[in-house]
XYZ file of C-alpha atoms in Angstrom:
291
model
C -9.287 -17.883 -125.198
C -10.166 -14.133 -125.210
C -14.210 -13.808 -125.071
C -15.662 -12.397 -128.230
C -17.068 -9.134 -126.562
C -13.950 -8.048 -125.180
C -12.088 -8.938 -128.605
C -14.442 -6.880 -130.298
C -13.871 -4.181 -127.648
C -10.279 -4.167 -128.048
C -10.835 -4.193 -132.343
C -13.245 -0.912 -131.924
C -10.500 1.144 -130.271
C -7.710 -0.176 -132.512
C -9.590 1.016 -135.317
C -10.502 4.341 -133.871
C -6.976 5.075 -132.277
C -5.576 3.789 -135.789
C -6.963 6.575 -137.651
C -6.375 9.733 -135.244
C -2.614 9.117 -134.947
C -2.380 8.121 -138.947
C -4.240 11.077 -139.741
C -3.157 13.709 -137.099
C -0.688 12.178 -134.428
C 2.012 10.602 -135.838
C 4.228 13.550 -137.392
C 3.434 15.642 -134.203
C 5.144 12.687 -132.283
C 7.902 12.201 -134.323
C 8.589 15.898 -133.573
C 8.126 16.672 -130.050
C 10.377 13.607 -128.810
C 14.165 12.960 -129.237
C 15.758 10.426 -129.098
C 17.855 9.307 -125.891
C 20.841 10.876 -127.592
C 23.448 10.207 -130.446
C 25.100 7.028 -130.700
C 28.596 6.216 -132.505
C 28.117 5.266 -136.252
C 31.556 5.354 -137.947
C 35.011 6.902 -138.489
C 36.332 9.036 -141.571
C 39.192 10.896 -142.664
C 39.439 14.374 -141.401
C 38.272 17.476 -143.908
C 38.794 21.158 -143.646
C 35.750 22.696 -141.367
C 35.280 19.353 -138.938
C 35.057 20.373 -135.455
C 38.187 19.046 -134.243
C 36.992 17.832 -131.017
C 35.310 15.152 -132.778
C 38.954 13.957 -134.065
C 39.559 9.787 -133.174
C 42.903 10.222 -131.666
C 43.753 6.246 -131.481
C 42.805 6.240 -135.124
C 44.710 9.042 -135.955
C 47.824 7.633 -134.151
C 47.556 4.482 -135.975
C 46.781 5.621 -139.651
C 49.209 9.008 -139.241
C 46.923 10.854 -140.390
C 43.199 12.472 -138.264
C 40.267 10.754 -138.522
C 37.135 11.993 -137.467
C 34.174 10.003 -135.541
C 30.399 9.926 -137.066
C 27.303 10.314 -135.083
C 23.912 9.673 -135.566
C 20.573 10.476 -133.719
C 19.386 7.375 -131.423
C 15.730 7.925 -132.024
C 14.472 5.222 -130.631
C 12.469 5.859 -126.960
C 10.862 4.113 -123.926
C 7.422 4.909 -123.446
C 5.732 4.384 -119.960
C 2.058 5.024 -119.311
C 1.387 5.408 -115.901
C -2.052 5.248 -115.472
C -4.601 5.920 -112.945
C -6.989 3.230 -111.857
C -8.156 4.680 -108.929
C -12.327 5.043 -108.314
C -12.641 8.121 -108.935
C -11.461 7.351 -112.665
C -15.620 5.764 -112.644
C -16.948 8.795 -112.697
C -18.663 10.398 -115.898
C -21.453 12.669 -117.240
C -20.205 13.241 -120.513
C -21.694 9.727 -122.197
C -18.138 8.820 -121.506
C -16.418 8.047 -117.830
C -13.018 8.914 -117.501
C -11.554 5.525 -117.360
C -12.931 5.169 -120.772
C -11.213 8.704 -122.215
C -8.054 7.054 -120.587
C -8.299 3.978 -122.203
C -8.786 5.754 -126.007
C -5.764 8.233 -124.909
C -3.774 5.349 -124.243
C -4.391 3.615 -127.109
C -3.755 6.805 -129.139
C -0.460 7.392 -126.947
C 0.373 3.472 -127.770
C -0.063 3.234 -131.347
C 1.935 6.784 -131.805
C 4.769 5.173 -129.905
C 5.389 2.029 -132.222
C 4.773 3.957 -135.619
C 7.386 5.807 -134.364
C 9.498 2.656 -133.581
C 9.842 2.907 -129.555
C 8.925 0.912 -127.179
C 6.056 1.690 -125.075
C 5.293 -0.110 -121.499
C 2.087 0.307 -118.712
C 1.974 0.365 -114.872
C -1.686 0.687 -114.088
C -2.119 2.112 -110.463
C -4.204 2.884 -107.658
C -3.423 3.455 -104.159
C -0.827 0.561 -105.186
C 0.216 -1.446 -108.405
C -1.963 -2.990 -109.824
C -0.376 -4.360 -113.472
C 2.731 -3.749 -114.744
C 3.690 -4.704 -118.218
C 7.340 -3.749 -119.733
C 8.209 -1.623 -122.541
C 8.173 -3.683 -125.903
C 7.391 -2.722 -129.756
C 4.739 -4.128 -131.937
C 0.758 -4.123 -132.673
C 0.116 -6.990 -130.871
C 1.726 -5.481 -127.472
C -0.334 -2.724 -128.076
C -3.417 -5.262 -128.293
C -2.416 -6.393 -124.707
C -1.890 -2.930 -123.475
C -5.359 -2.220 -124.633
C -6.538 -5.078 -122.926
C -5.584 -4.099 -119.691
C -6.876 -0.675 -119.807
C -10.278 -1.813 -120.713
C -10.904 -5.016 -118.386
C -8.173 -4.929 -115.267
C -9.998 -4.697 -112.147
C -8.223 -2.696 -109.593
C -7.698 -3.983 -106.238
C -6.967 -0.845 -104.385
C -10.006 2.252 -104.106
C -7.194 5.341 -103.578
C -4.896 7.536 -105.963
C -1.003 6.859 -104.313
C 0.864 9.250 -107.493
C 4.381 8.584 -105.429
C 3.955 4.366 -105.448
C 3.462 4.768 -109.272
C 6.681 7.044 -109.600
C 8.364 4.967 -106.933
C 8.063 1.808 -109.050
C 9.126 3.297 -112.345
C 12.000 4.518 -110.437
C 13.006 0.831 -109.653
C 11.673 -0.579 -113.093
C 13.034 1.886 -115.635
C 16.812 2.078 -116.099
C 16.519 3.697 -118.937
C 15.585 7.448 -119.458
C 11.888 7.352 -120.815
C 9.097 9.437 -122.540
C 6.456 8.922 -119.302
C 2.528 10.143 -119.687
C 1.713 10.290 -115.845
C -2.477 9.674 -116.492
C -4.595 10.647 -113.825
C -7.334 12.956 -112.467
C -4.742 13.897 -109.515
C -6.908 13.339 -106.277
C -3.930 13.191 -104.341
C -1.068 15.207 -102.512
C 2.106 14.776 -101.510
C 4.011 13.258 -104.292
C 5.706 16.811 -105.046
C 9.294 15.497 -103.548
C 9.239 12.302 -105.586
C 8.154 14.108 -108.772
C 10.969 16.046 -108.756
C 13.623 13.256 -108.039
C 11.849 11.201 -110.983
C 11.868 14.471 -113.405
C 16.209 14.419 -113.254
C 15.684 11.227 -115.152
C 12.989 10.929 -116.952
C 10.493 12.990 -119.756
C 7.144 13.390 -117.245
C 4.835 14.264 -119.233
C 1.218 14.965 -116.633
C -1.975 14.530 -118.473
C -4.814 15.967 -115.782
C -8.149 13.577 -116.773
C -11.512 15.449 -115.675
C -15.184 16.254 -116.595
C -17.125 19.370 -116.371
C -19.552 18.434 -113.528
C -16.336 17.756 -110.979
C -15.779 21.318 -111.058
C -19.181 23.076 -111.648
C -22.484 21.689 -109.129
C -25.974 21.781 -110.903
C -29.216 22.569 -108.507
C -30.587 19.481 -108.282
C -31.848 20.266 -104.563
C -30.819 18.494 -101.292
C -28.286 15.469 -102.101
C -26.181 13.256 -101.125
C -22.475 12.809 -102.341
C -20.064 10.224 -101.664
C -16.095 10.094 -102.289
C -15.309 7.580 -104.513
C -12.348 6.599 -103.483
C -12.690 7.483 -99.341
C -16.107 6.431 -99.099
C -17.241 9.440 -97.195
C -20.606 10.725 -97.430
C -21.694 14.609 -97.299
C -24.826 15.998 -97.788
C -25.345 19.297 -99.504
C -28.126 21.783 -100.902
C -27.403 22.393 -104.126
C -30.441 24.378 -105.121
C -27.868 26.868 -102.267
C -26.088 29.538 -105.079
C -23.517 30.028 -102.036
C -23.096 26.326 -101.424
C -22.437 25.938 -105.450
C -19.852 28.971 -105.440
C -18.107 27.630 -102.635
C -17.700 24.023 -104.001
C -16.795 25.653 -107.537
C -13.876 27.826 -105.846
C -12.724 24.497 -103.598
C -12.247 22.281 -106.642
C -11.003 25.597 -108.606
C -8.116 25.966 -106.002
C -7.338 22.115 -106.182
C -6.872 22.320 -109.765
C -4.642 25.452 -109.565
C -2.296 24.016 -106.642
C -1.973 20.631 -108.991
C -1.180 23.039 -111.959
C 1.363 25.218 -109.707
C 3.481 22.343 -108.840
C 3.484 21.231 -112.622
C 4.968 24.583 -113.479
C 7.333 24.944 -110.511
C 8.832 21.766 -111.581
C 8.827 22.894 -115.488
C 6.224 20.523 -116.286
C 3.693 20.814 -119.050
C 0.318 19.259 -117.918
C -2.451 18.582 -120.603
C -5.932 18.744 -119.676
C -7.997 16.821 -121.149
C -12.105 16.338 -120.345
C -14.708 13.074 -120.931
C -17.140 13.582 -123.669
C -14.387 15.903 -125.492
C -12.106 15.554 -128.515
C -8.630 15.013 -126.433
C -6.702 15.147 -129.976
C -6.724 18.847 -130.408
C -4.793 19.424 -126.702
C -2.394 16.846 -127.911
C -1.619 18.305 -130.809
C -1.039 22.001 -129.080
C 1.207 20.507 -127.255
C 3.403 18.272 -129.333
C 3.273 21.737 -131.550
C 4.609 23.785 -128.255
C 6.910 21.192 -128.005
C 8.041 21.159 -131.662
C 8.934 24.823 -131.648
C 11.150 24.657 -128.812
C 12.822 21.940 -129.761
């Protein structure tokens, strides 16, 4: 039996992620992703203007006469949400931590997939899996995905990017649409990236808030990694010591965003106590237009 609290949890973001994609989501969606391809639908008898390389040449041969072969869109999709777990995702000072703008943006990302009638699946990660659950259709999957996002309690402390992709890599036979969720606190995942981009749709969605890159005076302190543990100590009330940790965090960003583009990839950037609709619907609109 599911507690009360968290049901009522899991009913507050159904409702809110209910009305964003009915009223701004769910046409940008159907949009910016294809289908896997065209499948076979039926044959006909040739007319003047087919393309004749569509001609059913053991149909023609038996009827004496050309027949033609019908296709039609496949637009059906897998959806994977990989999703970052890790403790850094804890950390908030926009009324809202980042684990919690995940959870809404996966909900959103969810409940877009099945109005759309695909499949959607979630591998929630950390320095190594922590919950995997398979691509199906249907509200109450959703429900479950939901779930996890909100109450699964990581194991691991790190950000491993490449155990994530290694596992969809096993798990996925199928090309998918994949949001890769996560705040990026890690390196050297660039080789796998690529291999996993031949196959499937990556789709990067960079998770932050405003104080990560910009340090308030607040005097002497005392800051510790998250996910490392380690512990500095740093004057903030220092405009030099401010600058400097602005341009560090500055340059992380823009080597994270490099790779995305060397690669072809389209990250969205999204921040807690912001409205992450409007960056989703630039982008399903950039994707629209291209497609």
């Amino acid at each position: 039996m599911i507690p009360r609290e968290v049901m009522q949890n899991i009913r507050r973001i159904q409702i809110n992620t209910s009305h964003v994609v009915d009223d701004l989501l769910a046409g940008g969606w159907h949009s910016a992703f294809k289908g896997r391809g065209i499948e076979f639908e039926e044959v006909r008898p040739y007319q003047v203007g087919d393309d004749i390389r569509a001609i059913d040449w053991n149909v023609t041969a038996r009827a004496g006469e050309p027949f033609v072969k019908l296709f039609r869109e496949e637009r059906e999709m897998s959806v994977m949400m990989l999703v970052d777990l890790s403790a850094s995702q804890d950390f908030g000072t926009q009324h809202q931590t980042k684990r919690q703008l995940v959870t809404e943006l996966g909900a959103t990302l969810a409940y877009s997939a099945i109005k759309n009638n695909d499949k959607v699946g979630l591998t929630l990660f950390t320095d190594q899996i922590e919950k995997a659950v398979p691509p199906r259709k249907g509200t109450r999957h959703v429900l479950r995905l939901i779930r996890e996002l909100l109450y699964c309690s990581p194991i691991g402390q790190g950000t491993n990017i490449q155990t994530a992709l290694d596992h969809l890599g096993r798990t996925a036979s199928r090309r998918s649409v994949v949001f890769l969720i996560s705040d990026f606190q890690d390196r050297g995942f660039e080789k796998t990236l690529r291999v996993t981009r031949r196959k499937h749709d990556i789709v990067p969605i960079m998770v932050a808030d405003r104080r990560e890159t910009e340090m308030p005076n607040v005097g002497q302190v005392r800051l510790r990694d998250p996910e490392t543990g380690k512990l500095i100590s740093i004057d903030t009330s220092s405009r030099r010591h401010r600058d400097r940790f602005a341009e560090r965090m500055a340059a992380r960003i823009e080597a994270t965003e490099t790779l995305f583009r060397r690669l072809r990839m389209e990250p969205i950037r999204i921040f807690t106590g912001e409205d992450f609709v409007e960056p989703l619907q630039r982008f399903f609109h950039q994707r629209e237009t291209r497609t």
